[in-house]
Coordinates of N, CA, C and O in Angstrom, one line a residue:
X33 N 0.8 -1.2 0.0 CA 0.0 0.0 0.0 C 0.9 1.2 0.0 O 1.8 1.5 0.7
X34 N 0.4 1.9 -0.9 CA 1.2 3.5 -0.7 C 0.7 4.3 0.2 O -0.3 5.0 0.0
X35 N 1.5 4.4 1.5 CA 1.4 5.5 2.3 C 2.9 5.7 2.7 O 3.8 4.9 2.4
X36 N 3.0 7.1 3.5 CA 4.2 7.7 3.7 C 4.6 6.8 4.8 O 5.8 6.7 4.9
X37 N 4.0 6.1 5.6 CA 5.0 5.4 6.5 C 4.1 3.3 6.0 O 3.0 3.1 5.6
X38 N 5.2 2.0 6.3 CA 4.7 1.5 5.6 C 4.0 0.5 6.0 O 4.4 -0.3 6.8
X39 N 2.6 0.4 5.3 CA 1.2 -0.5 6.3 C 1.7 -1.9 6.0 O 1.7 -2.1 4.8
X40 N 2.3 -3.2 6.8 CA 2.9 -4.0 7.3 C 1.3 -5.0 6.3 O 0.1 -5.0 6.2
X41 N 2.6 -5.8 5.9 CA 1.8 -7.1 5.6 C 1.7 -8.1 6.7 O 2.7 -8.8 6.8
X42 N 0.4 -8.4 7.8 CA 0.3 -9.5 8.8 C 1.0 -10.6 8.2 O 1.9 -11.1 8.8
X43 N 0.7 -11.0 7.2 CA 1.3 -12.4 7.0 C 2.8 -12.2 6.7 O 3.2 -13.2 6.2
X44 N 3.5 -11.5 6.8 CA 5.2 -11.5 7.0 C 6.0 -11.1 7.9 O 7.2 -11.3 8.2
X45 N 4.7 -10.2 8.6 CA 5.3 -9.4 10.2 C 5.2 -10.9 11.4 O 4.6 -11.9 11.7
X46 N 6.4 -9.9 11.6 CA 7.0 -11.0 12.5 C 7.0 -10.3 14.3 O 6.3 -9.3 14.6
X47 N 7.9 -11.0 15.2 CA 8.1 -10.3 16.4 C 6.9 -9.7 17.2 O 5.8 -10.2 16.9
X48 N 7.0 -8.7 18.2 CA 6.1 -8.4 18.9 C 4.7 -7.7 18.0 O 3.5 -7.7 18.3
X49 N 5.2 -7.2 16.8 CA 3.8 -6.9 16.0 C 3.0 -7.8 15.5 O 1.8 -7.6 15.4
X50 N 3.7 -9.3 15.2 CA 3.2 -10.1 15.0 C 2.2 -10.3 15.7 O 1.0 -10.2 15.2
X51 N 2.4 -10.5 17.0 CA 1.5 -10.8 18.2 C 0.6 -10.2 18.8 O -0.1 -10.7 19.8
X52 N 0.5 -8.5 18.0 CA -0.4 -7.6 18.8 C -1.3 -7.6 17.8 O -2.4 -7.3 18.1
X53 N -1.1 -8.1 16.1 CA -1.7 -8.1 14.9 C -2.7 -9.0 15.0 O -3.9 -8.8 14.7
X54 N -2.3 -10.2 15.6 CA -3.0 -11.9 15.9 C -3.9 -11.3 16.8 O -5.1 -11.5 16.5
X55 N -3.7 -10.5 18.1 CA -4.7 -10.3 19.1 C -5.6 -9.3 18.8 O -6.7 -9.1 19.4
X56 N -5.1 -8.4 17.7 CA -6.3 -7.8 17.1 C -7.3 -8.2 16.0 O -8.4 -7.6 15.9
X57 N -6.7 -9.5 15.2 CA -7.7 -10.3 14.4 C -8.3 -11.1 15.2 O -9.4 -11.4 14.7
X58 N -8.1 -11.8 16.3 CA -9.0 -12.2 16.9 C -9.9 -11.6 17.9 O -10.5 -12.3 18.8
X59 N -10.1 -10.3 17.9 CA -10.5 -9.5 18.4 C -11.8 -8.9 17.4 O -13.0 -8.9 17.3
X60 N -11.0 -8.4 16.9 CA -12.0 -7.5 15.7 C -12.6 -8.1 14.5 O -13.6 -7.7 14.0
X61 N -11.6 -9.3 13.9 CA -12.3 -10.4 13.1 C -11.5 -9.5 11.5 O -11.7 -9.7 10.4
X62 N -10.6 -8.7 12.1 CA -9.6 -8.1 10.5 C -8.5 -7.3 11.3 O -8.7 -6.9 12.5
X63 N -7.5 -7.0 10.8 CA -6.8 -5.7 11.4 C -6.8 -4.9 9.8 O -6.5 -5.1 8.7
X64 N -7.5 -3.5 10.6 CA -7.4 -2.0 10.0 C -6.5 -1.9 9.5 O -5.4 -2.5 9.7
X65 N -6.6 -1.1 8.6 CA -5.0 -0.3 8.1 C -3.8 0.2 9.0 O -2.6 -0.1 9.1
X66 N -4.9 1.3 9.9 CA -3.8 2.1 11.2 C -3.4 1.0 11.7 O -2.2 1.1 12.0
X67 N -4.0 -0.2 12.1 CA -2.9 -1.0 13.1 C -1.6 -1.7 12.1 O -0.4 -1.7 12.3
X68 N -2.4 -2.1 10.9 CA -0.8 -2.6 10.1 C 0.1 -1.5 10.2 O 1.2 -2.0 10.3
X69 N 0.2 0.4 10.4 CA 1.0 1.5 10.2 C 1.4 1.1 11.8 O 2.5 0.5 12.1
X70 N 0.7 1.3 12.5 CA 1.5 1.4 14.0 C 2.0 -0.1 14.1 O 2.6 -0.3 15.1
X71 N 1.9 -0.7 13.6 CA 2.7 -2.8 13.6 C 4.6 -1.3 13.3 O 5.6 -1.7 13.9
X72 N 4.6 -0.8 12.9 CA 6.3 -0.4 12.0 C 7.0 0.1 13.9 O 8.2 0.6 13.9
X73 N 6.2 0.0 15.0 CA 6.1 0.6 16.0 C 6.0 -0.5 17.1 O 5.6 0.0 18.1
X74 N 6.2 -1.1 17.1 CA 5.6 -2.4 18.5 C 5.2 -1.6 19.8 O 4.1 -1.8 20.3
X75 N 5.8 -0.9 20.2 CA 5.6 0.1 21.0 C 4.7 1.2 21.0 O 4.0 1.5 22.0
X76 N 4.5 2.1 19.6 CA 3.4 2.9 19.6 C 2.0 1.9 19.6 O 1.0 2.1 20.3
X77 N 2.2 0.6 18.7 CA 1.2 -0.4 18.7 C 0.7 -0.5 20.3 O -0.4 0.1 20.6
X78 N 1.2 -1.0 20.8 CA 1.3 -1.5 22.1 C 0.4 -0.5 23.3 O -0.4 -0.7 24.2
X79 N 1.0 0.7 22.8 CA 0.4 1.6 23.3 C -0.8 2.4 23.3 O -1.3 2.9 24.3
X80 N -1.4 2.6 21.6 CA -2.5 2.4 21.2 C -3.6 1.3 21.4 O -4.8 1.4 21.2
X81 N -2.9 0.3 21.9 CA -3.8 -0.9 22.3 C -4.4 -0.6 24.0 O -5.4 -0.6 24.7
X82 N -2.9 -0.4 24.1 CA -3.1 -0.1 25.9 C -4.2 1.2 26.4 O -5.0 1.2 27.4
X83 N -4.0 2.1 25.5 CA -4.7 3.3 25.6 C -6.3 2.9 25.4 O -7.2 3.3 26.0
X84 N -6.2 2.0 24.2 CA -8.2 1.9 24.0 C -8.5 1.3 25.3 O -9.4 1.7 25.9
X85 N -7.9 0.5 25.9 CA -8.2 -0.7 27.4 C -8.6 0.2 28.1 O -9.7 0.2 28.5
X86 N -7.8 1.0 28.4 CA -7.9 2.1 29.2 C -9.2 3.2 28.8 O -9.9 3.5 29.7
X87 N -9.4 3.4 28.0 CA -10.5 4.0 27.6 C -11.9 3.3 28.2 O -12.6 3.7 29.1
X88 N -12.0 2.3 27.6 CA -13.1 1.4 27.6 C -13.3 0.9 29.3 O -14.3 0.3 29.7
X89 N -12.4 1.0 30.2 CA -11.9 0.5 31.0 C -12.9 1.8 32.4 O -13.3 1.6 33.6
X90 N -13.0 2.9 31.4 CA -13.5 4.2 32.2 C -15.2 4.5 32.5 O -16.0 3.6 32.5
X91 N -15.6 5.8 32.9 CA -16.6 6.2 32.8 C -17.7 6.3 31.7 O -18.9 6.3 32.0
X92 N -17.3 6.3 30.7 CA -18.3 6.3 29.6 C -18.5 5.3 29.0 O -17.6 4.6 28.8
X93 N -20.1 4.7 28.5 CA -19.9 4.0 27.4 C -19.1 4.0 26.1 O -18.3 4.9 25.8
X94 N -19.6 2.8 25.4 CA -19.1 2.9 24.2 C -19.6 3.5 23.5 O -18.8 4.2 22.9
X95 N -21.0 3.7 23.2 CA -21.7 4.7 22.0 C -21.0 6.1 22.6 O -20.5 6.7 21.6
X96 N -20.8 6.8 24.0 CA -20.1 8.2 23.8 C -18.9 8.3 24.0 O -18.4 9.4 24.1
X97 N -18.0 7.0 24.2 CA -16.5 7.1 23.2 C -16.3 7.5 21.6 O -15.6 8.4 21.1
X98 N -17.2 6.4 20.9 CA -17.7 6.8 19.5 C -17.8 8.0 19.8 O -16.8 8.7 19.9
X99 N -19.0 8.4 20.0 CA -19.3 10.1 19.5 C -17.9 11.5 20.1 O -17.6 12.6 19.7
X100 N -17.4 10.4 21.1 CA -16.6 11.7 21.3 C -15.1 11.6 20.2 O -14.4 12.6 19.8
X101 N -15.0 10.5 19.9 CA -14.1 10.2 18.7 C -14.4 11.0 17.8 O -13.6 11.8 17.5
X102 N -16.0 11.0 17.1 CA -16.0 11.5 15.7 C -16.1 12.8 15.8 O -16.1 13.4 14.7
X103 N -16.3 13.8 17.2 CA -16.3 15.2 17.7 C -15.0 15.7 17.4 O -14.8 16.6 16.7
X104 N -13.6 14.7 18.2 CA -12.4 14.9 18.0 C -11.6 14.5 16.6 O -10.5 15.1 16.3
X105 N -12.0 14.0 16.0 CA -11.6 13.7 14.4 C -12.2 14.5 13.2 O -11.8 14.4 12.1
X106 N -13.2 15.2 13.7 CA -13.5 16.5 13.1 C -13.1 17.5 13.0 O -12.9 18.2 12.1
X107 N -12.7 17.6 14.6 CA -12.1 18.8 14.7 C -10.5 18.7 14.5 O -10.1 19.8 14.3
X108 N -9.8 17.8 14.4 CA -8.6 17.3 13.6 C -8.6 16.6 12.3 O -7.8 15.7 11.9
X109 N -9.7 17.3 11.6 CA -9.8 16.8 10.1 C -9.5 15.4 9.9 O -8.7 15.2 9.1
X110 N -9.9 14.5 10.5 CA -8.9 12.9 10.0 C -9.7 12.1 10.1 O -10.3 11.6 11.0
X111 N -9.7 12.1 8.4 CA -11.0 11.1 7.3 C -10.8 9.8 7.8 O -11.8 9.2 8.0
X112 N -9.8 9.2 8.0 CA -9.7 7.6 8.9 C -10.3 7.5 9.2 O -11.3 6.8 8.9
X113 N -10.1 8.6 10.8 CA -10.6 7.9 12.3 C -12.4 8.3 11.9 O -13.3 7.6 12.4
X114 N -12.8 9.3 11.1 CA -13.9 10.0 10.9 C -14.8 8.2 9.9 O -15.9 7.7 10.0
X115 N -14.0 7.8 9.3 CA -14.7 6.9 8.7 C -14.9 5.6 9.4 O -15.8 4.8 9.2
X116 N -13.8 5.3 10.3 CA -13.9 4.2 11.3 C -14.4 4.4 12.4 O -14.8 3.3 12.9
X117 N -14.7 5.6 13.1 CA -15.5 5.7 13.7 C -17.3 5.5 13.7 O -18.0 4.8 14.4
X118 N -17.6 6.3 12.5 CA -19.2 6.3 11.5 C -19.4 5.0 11.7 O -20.4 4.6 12.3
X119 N -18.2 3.8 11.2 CA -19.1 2.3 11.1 C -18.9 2.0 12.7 O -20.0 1.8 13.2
X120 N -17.9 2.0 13.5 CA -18.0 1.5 15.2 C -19.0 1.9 15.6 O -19.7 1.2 16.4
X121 N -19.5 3.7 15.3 CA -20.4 4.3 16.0 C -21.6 3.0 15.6 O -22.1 2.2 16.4
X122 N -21.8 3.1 14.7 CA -23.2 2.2 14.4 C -23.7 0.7 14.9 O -24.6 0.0 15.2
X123 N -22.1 0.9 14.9 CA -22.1 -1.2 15.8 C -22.5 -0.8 17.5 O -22.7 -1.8 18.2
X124 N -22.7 0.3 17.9 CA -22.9 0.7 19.1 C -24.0 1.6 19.4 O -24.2 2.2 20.4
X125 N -24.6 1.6 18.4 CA -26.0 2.3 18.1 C -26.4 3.6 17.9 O -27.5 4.0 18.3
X126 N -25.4 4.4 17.3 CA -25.1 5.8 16.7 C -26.3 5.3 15.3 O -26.4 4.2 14.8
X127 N -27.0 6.2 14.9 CA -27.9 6.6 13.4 C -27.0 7.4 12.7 O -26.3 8.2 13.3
X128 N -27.0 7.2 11.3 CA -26.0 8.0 10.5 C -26.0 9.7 10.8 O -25.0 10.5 10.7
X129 N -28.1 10.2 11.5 CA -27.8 11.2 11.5 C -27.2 12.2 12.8 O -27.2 13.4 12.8
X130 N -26.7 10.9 14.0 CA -26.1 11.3 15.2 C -25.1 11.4 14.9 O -24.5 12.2 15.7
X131 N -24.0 10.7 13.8 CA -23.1 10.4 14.1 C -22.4 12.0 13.7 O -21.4 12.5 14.3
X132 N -23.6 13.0 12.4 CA -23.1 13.8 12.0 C -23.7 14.9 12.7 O -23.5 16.0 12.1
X133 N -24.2 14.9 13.6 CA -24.6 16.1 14.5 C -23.1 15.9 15.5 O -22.4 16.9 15.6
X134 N -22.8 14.8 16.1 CA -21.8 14.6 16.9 C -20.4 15.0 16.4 O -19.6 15.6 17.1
X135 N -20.0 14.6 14.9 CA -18.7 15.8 14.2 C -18.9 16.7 14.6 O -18.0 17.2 15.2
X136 N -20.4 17.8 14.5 CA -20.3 19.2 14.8 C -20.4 19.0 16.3 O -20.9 19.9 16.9
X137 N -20.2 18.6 16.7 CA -20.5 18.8 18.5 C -22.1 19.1 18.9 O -22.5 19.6 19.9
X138 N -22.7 18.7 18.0 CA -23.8 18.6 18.5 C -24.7 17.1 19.0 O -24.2 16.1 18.7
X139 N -26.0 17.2 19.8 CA -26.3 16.2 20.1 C -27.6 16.3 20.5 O -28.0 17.4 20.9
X140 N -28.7 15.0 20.4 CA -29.8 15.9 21.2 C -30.2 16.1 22.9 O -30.9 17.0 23.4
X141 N -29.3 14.8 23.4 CA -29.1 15.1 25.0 C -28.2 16.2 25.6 O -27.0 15.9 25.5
X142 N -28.5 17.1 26.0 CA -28.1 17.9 26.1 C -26.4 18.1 27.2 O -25.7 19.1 27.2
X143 N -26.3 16.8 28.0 CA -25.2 16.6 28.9 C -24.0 15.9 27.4 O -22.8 16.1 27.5
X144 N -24.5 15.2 26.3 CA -24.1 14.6 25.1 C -23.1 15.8 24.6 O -21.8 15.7 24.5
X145 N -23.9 16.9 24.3 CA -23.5 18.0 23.6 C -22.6 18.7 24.5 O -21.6 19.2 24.1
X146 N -22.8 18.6 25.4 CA -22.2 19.7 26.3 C -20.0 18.9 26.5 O -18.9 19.4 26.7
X147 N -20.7 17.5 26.3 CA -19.9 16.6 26.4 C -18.6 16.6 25.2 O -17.4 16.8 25.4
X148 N -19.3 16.4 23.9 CA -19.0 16.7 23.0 C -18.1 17.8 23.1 O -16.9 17.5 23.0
X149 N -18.4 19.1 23.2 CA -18.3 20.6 23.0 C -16.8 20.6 24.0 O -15.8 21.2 23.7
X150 N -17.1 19.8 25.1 CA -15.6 20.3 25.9 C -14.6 19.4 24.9 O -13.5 19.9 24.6
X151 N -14.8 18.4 24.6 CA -13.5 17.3 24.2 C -13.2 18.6 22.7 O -12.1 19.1 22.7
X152 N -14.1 19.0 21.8 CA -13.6 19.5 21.0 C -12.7 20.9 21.2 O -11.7 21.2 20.5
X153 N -13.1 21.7 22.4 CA -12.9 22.3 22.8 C -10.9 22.3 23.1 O -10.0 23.0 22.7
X154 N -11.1 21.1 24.1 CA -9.9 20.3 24.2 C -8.8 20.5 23.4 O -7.7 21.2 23.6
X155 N -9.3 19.7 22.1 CA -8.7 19.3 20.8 C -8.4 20.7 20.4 O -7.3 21.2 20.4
X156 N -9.4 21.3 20.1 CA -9.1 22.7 19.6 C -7.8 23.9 20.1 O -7.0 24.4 19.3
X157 N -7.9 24.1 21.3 CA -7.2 24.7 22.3 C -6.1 24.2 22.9 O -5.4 24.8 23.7
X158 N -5.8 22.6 22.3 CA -4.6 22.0 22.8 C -4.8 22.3 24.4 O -4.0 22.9 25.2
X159 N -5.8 21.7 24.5 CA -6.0 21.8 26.5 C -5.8 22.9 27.4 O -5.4 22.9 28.6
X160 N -6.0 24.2 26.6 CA -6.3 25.8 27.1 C -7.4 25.4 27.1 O -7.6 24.9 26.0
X161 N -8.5 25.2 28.0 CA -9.8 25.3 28.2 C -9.6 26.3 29.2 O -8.5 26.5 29.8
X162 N -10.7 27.2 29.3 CA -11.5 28.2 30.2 C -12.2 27.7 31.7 O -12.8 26.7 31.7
X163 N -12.1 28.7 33.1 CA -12.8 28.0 34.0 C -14.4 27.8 33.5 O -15.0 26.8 33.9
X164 N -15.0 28.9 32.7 CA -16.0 28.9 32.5 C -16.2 27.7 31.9 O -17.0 27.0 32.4
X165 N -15.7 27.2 30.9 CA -16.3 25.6 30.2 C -15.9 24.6 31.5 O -16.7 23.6 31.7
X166 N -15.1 24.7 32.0 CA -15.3 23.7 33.1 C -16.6 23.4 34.2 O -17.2 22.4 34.7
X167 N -16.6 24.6 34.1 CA -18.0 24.8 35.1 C -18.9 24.5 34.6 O -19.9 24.2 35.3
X168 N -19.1 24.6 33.1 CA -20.8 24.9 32.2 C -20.2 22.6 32.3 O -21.1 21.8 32.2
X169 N -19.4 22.2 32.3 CA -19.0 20.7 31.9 C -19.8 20.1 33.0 O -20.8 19.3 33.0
X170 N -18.9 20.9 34.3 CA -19.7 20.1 35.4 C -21.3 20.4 36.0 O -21.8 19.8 36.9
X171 N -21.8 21.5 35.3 CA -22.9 21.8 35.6 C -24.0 20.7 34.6 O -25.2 20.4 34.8
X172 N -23.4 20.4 33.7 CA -24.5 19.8 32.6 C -24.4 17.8 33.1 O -24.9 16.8 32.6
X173 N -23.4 17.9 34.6 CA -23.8 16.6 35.1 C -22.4 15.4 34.9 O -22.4 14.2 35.1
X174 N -21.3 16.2 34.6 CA -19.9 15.8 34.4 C -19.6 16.1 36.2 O -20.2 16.8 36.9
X175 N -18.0 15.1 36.4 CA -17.1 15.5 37.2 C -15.9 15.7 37.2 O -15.6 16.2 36.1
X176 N -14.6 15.5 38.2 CA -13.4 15.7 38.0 C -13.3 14.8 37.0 O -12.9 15.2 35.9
X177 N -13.6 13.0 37.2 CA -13.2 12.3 37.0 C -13.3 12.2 35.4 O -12.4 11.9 34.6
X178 N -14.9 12.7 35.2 CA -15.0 13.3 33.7 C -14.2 13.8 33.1 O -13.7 13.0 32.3
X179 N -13.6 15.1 33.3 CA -12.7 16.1 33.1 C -11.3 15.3 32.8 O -10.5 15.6 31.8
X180 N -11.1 14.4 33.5 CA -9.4 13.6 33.0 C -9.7 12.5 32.1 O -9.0 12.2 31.2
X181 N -11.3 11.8 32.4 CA -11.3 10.7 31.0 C -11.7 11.7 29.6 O -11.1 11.7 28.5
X182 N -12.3 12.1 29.8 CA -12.2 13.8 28.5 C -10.9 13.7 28.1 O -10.6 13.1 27.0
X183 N -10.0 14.0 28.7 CA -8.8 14.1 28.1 C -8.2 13.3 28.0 O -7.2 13.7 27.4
X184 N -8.0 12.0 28.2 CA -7.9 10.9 27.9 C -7.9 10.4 26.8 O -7.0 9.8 26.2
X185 N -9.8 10.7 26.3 CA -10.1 10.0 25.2 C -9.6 11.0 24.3 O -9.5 10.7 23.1
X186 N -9.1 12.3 24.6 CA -8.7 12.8 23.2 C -7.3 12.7 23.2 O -6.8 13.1 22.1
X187 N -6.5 12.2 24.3 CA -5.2 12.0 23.8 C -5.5 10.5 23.0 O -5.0 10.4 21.9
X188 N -6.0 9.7 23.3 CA -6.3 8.5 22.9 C -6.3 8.6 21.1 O -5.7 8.0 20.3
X189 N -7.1 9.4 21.1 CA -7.7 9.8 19.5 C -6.8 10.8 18.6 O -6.7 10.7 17.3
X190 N -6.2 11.9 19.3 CA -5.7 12.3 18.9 C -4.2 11.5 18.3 O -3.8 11.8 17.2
X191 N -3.6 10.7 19.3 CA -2.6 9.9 18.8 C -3.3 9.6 17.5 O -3.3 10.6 16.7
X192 N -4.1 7.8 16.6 CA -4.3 8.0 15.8 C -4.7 9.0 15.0 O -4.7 8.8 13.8
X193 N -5.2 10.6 15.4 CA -5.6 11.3 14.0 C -4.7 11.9 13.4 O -4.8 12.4 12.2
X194 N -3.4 11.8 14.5 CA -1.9 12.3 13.8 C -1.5 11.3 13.1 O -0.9 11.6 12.1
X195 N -1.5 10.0 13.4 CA -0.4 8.9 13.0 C -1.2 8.5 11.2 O -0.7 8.1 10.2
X196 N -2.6 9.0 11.6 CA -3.4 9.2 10.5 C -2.7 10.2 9.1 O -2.6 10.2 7.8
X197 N -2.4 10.8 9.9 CA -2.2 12.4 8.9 C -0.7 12.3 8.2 O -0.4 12.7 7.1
X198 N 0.3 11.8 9.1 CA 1.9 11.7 9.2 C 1.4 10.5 8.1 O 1.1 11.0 7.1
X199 N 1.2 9.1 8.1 CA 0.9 8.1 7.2 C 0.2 8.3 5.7 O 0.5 7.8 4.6
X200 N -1.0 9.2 6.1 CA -1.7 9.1 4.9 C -2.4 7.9 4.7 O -2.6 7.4 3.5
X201 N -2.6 7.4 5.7 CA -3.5 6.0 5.8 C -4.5 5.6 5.2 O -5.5 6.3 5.5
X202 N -4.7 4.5 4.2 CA -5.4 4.4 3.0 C -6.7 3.7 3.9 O -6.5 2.9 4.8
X203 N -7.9 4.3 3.3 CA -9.0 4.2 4.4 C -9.6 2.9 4.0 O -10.0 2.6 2.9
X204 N -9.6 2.0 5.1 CA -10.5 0.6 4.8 C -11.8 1.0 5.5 O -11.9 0.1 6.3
X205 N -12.5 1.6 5.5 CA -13.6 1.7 6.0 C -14.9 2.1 4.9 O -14.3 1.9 3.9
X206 N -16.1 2.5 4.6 CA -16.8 3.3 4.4 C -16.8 4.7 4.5 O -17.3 5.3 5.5
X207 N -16.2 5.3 3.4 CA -15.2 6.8 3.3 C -16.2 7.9 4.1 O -17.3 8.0 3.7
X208 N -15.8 8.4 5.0 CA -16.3 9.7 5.8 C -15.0 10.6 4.9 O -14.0 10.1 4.5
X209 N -15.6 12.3 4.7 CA -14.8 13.6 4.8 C -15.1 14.6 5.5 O -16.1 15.2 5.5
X210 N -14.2 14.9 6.1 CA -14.1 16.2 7.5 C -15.0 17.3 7.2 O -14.6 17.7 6.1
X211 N -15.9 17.8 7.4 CA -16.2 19.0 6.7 C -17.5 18.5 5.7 O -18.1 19.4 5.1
X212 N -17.8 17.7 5.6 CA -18.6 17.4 4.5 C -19.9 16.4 5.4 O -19.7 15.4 6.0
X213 N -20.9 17.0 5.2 CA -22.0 16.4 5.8 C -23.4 16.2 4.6 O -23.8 16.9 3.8
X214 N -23.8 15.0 4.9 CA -24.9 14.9 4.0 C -26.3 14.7 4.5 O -27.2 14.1 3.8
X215 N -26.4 15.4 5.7 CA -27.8 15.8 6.5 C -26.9 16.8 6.6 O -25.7 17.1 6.3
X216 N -28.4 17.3 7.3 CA -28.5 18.9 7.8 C -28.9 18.6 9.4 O -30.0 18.5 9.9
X217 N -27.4 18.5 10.0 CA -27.6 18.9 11.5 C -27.6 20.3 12.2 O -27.9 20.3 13.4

C-alpha cells in the first residue's frame, strides 16, 4: 500500500507486531490499516492498544467514546478515524444522523452536547480550556473524573488522528470527509 509510512503485511510481520496483529484479528475479526502503520512501531502499537483498554476501562460508554471520537476527528480533520468511527459508531448504536450532528458537536441530549463541545474544545485549544467551560461541563452533570477521561479520550484519538495524517492511511472503512456532511444537522 502506498502511504508515507509502511502498512505492514500481517502475513510477514514477525516479532512483537506479530503478536499484537494476531490479538487484534481475533478481536475484531480483520486488522485495520492504522494498526498494520502502527505494527512499524511495536511500541506505539502497544500503546495504542493499551490506551483503548484504558479508555473502555473508564466512565463512559461505548456509544459516547464513539461520538466523542467522531467530535475529536472532526475537529482534527482525519477522514480515517472520521470513517472508522461512523461504522463502530453504528455497531454501538449511533444513526447515520447522530453520528453527524456529533462531528459538529452537536447532540440531542443535552449533557451529550455539552460533552461533545468540551472534548472538542480540548482538541481545539490543545487543553487551554477556560474556567467557565469547566464549570458549564460540570454543571450539565460531568465531574473531575469526567474532566481527566475527556482528556484521555482525546489524547487516545488524537494519537491515531496524527499517525493518520503523518501516514496518509489508506481508508479501509466506508469513506467519511471532514467537513462534508450529508444531513443537515
Amino acid at each position: 500500500m502506498s502511504t508515507r509510512i509502511e502498512t505492514l503485511n500481517p502475513d510477514t510481520t514477525t516479532g512483537k507486531s506479530k503478536e499484537l496483529f494476531d490479538a487484534v484479528q481475533s478481536k475484531l475479526g480483520f486488522i485495520p490499516n492504522l494498526i498494520k502503520v502502527f505494527g512499524n512501531s511495536p511500541a506505539t502499537l502497544q500503546s495504542y492498544l493499551s490506551l483503548g483498554e484504558l479508555t473502555a476501562s473508564g466512565n463512559f460508554s461505548n456509544k459516547f467514546r464513539e461520538q466523542l471520537a467522531l467530535a475529536i476527528a472532526e475537529e482534527n480533520k482525519c477522514n480515517y478515524c472520521l470513517s472508522a468511527h461512523t461504522a463502530i459508531g453504528k455497531m454501538n448504536g449511533l444513526s447515520e444522523e447522530e453520528a453527524e450532528e456529533n462531528r459538529q458537536g452537536k447532540a440531542s441530549k443535552e449533557k451529550v452536547k455539552v460533552g461533545l463541545q468540551f472534548a472538542q474544545s480540548i482538541t481545539k485549544n490543545r487543553g487551554n480550556v477556560t474556567s467557565e467551560e469547566i464549570k458549564a461541563f460540570k454543571e450539565a452533570g460531568y465531574n473531575d473524573s469526567d474532566v481527566l477521561e475527556i482528556v484521555l479520550n482525546v489524547v487516545a484519538n488524537t494519537l491515531t488522528n496524527y499517525v493518520n495524517h503523518i501516514a496518509e492511511t489508506e481508508i479501509d472503512f466506508p469513506k467519511v470527509e471532514a467537513g462534508k456532511y450529508t444531513l443537515n444537522a
